[in-house]
PDB file of C-alpha atoms in Angstrom:
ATOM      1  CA  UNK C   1       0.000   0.000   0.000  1.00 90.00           C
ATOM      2  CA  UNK C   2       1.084   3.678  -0.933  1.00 95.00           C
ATOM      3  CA  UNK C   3       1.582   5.917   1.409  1.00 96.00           C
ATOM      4  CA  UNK C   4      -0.189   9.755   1.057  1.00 97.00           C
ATOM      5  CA  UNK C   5      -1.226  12.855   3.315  1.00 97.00           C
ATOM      6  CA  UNK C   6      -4.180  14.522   3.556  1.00 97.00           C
ATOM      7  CA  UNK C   7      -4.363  18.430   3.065  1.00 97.00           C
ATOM      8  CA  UNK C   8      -7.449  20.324   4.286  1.00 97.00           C
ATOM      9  CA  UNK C   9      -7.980  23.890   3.445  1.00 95.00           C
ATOM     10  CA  UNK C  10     -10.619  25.239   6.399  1.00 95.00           C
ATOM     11  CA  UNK C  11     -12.070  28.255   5.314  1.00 89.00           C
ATOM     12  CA  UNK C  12     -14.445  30.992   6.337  1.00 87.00           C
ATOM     13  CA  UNK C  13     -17.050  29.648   3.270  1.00 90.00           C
ATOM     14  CA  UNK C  14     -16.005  26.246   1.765  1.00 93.00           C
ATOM     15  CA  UNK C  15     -13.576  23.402   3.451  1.00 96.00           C
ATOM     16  CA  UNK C  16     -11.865  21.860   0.761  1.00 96.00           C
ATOM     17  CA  UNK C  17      -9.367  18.487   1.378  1.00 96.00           C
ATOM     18  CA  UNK C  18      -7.434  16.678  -0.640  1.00 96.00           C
ATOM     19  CA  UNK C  19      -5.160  13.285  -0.550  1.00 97.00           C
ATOM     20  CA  UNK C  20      -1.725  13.937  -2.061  1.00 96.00           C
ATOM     21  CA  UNK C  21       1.176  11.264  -2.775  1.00 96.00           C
ATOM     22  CA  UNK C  22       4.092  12.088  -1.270  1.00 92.00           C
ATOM     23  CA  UNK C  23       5.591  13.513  -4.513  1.00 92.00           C
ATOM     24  CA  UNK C  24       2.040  15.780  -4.875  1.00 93.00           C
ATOM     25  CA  UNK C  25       0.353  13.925  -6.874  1.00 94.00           C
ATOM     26  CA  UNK C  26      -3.443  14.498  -6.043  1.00 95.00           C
ATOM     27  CA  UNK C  27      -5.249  11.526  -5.993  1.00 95.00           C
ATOM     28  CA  UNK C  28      -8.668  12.612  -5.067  1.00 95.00           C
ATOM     29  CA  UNK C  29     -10.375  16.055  -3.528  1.00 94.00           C
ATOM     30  CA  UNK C  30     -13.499  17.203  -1.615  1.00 94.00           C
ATOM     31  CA  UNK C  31     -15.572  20.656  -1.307  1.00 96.00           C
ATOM     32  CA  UNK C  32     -18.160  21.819   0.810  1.00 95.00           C
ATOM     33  CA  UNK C  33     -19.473  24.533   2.648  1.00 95.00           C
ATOM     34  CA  UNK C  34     -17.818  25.221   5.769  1.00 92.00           C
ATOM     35  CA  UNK C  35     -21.226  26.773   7.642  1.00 91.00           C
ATOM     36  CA  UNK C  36     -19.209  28.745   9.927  1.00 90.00           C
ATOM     37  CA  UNK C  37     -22.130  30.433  11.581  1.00 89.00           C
ATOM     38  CA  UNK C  38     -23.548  27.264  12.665  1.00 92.00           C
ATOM     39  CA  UNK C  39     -20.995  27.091  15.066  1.00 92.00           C
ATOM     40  CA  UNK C  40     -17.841  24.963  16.215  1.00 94.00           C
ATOM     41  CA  UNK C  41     -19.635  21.571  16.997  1.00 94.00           C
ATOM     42  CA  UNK C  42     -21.091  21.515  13.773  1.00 94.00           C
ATOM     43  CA  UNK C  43     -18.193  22.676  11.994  1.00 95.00           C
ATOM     44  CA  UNK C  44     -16.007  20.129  13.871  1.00 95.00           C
ATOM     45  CA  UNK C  45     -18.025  17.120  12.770  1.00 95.00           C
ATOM     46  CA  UNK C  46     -18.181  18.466   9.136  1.00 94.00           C
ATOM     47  CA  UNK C  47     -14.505  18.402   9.027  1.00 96.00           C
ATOM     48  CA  UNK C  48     -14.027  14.890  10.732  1.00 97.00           C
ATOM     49  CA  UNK C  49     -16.345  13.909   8.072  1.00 95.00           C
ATOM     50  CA  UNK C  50     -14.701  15.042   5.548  1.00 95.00           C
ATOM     51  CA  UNK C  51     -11.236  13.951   6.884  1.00 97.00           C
ATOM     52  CA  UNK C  52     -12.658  10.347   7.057  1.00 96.00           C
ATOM     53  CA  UNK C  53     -14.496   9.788   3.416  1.00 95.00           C
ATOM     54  CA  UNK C  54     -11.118  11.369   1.842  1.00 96.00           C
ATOM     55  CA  UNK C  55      -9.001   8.397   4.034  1.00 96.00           C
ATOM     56  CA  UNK C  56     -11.725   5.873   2.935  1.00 96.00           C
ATOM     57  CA  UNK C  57     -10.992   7.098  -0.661  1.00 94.00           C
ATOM     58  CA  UNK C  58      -7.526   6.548  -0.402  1.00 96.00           C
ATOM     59  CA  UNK C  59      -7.718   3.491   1.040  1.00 96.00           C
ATOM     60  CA  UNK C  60      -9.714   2.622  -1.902  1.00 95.00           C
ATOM     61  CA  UNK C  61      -7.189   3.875  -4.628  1.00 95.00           C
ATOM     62  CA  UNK C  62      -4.109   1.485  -2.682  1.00 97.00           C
ATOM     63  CA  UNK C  63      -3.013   4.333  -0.185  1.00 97.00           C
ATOM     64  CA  UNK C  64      -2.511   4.841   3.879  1.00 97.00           C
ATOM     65  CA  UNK C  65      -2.984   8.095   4.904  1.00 97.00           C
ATOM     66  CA  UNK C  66      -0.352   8.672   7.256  1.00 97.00           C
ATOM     67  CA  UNK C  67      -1.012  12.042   8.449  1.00 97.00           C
ATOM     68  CA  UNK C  68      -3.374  15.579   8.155  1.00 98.00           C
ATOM     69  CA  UNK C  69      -2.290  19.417   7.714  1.00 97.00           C
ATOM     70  CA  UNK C  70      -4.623  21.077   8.774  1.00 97.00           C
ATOM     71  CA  UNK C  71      -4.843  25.461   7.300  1.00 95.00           C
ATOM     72  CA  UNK C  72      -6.841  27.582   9.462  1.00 93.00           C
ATOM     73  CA  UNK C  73      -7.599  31.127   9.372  1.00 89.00           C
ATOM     74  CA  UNK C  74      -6.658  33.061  11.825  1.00 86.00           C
ATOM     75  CA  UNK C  75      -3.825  33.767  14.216  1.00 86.00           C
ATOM     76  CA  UNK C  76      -2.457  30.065  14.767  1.00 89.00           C
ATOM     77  CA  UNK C  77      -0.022  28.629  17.027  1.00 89.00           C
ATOM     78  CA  UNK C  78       1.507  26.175  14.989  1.00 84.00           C
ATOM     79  CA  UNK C  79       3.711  23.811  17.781  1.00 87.00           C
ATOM     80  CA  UNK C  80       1.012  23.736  19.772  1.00 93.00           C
ATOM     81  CA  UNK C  81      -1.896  23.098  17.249  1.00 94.00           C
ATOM     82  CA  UNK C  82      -4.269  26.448  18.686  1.00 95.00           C
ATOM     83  CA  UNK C  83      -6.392  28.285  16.973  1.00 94.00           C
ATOM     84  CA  UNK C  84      -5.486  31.050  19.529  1.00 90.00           C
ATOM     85  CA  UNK C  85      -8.679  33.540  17.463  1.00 87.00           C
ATOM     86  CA  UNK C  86      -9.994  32.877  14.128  1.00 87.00           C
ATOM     87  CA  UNK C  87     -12.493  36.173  12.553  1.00 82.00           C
ATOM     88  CA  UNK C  88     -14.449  33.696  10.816  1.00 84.00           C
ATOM     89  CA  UNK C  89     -14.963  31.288  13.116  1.00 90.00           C
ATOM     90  CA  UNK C  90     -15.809  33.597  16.275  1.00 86.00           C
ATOM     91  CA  UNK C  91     -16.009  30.356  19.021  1.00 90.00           C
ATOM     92  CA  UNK C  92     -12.815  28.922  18.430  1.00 92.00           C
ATOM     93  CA  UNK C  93     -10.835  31.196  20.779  1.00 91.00           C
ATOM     94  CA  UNK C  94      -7.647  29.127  22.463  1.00 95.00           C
ATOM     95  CA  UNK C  95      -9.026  25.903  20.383  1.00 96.00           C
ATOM     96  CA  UNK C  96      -7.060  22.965  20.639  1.00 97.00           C
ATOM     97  CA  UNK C  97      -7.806  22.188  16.796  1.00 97.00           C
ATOM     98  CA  UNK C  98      -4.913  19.933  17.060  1.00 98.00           C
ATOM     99  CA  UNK C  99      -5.722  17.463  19.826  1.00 98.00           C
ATOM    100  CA  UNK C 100      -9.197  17.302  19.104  1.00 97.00           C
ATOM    101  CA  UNK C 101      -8.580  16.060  15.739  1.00 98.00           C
ATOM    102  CA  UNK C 102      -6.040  14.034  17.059  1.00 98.00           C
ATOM    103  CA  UNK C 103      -8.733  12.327  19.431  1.00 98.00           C
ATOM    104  CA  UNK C 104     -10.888  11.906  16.982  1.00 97.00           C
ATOM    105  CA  UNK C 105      -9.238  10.533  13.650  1.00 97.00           C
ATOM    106  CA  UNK C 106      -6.130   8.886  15.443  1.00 97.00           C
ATOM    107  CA  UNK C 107      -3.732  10.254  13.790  1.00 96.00           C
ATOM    108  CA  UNK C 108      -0.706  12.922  13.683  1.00 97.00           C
ATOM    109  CA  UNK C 109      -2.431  16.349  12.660  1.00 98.00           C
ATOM    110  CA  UNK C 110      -0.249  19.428  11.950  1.00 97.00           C
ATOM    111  CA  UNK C 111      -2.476  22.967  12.349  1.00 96.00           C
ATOM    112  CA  UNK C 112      -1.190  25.888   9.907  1.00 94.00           C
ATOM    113  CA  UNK C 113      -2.300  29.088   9.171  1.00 92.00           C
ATOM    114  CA  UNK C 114      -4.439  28.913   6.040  1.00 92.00           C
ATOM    115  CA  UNK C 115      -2.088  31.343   4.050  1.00 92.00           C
ATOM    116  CA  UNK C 116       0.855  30.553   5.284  1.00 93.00           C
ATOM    117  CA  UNK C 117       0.131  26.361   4.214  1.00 94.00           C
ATOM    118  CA  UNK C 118      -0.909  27.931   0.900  1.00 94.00           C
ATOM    119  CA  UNK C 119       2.348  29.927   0.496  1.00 94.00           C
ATOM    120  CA  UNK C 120       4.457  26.672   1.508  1.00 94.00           C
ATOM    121  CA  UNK C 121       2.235  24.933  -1.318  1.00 93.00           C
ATOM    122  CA  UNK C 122       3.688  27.177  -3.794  1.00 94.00           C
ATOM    123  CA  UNK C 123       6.636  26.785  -3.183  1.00 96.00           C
ATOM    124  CA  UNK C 124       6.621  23.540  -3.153  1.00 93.00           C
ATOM    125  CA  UNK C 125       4.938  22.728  -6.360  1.00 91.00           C
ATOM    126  CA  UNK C 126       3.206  25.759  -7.253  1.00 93.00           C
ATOM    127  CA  UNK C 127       3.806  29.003  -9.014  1.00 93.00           C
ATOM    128  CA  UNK C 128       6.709  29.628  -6.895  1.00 94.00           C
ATOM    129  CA  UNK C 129       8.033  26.790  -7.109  1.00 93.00           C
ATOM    130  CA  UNK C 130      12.170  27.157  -5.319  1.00 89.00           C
ATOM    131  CA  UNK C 131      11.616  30.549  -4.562  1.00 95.00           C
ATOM    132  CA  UNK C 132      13.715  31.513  -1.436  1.00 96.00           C
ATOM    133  CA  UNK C 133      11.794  34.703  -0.669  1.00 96.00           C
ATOM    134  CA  UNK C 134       7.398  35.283  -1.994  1.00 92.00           C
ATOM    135  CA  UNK C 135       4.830  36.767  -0.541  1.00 92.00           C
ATOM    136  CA  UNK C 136       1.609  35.087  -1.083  1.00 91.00           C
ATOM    137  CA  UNK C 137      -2.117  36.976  -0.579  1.00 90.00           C
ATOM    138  CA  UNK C 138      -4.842  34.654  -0.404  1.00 87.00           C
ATOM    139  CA  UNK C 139      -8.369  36.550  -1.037  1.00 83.00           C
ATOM    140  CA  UNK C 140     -11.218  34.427   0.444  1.00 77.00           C
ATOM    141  CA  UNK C 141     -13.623  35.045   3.090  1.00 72.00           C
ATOM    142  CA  UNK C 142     -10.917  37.731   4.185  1.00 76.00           C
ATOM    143  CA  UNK C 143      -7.765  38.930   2.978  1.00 81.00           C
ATOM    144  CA  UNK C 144      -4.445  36.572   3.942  1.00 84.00           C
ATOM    145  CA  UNK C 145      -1.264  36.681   3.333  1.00 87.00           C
ATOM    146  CA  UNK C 146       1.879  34.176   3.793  1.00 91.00           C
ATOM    147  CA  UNK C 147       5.507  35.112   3.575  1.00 90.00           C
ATOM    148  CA  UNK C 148       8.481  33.378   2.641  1.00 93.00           C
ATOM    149  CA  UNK C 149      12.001  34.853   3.620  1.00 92.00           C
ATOM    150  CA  UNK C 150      15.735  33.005   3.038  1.00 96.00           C
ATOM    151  CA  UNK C 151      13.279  29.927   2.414  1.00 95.00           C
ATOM    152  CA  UNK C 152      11.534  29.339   5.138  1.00 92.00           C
ATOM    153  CA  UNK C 153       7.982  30.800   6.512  1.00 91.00           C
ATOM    154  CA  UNK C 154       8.002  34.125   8.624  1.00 87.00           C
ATOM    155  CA  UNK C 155       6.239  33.476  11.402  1.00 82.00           C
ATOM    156  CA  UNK C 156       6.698  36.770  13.197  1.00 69.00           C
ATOM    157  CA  UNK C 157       4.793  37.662  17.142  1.00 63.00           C
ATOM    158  CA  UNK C 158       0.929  37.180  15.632  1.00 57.00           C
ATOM    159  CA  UNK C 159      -0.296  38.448  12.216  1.00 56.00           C
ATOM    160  CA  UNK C 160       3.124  37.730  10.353  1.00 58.00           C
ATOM    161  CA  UNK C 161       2.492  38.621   6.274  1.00 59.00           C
ATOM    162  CA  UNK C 162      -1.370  39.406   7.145  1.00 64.00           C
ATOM    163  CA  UNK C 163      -2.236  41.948   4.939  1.00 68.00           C
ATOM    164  CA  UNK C 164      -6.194  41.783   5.757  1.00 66.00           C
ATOM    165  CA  UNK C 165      -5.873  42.531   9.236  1.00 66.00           C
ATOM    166  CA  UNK C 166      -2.877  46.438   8.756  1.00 72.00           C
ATOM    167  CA  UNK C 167      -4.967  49.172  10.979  1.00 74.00           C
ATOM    168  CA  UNK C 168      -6.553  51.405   8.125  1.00 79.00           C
ATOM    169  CA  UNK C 169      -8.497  53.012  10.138  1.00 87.00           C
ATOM    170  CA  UNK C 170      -8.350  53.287  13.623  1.00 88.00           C
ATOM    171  CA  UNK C 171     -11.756  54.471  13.785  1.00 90.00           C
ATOM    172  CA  UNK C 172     -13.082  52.255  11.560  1.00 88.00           C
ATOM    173  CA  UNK C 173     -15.478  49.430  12.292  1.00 88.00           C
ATOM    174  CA  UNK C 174     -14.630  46.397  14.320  1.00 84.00           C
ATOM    175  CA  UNK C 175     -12.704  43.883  12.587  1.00 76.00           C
ATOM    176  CA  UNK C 176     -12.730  40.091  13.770  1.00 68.00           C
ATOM    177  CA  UNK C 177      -9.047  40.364  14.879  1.00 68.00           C
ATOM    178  CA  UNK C 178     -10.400  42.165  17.802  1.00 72.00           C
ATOM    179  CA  UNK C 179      -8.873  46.167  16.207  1.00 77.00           C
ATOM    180  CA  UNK C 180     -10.938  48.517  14.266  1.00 83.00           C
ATOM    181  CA  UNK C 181     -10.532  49.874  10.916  1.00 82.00           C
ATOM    182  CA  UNK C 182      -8.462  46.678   9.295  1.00 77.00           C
TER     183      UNK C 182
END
């Protein structure tokens, strides 16, 4: 049996995942609405879902999943696997996305910013493919950004390469980040 990963792109509007070979290859992919508003239970067993028809698929096509990235929005503490605050998911403050998905699918999980796993992507295989140094914006649900320095992510103290969330305004309105005017 093969051996592949499984990448899941959690958004604001749609989760998307996708089993990869080790080499990239995609073998098969999933989208759906993500129903943020309906709130963290519902969008947790959504995503397990999800997570376990894309294994069953692979097990189908001759492969072992043999581990999940996970790319969240929001400010993300990576080692730990926290979604520390997310805009578009509002309940998920100090989440342990990590170990709950760990719990549940029995498996290693790794929890990534959403923009900064889709500027690693590119490098990897994508438009910027051996690029040392990119800057990647993701425009989605919000405005995202992931940067890429001497070849390896920027992490930085919180909101590293996040474009969507640079104080405009700082009378402007509320933005999910908790400042105004973003």
């Amino acid at each position: 049996m093969g051996r592949a990963v499984l990448g899941v792109d959690l958004g604001g509007t749609n989760l998307r995942a996708a089993v990869l070979t080790h080499d990239g290859e995609i073998l098969s992919k999933h989208k759906e609405a993500t129903h943020a508003a309906d709130g963290k239970a519902t969008v947790m067993v959504r995503l397990i879902e999800s997570i376990r028809k894309q294994r069953a698929s692979a097990v189908q096509q001759g492969y072992e999943v043999t581990a999940i990235g996970v790319g969240a929005p929001g400010i993300i503490h990576g080692e730990k696997g926290v979604v520390v605050k997310s805009p578009n998911f509002p309940d998920w403050n100090n989440l342990p996305l990590k170990a709950e998905l760990e719990a549940a699918l029995s498996m290693p999980v790794f929890i990534e910013n959403d923009a900064n796993a889709a500027a690693l992507g590119e490098q990897w295989l994508g438009a910027a493919s051996g690029m040392q140094d990119l800057l990647l914006l993701t425009l989605g649900t919000g405005i995202g950004g992931g940067l890429i320095l001497g070849g390896e992510l920027y992490i930085g103290a919180d909101l590293a390469g996040e474009p969507g969330h640079i104080n405009i305004d700082p009378q402007g309105p509320p933005c999910g980040c908790g400042s105004r005017g973003c």
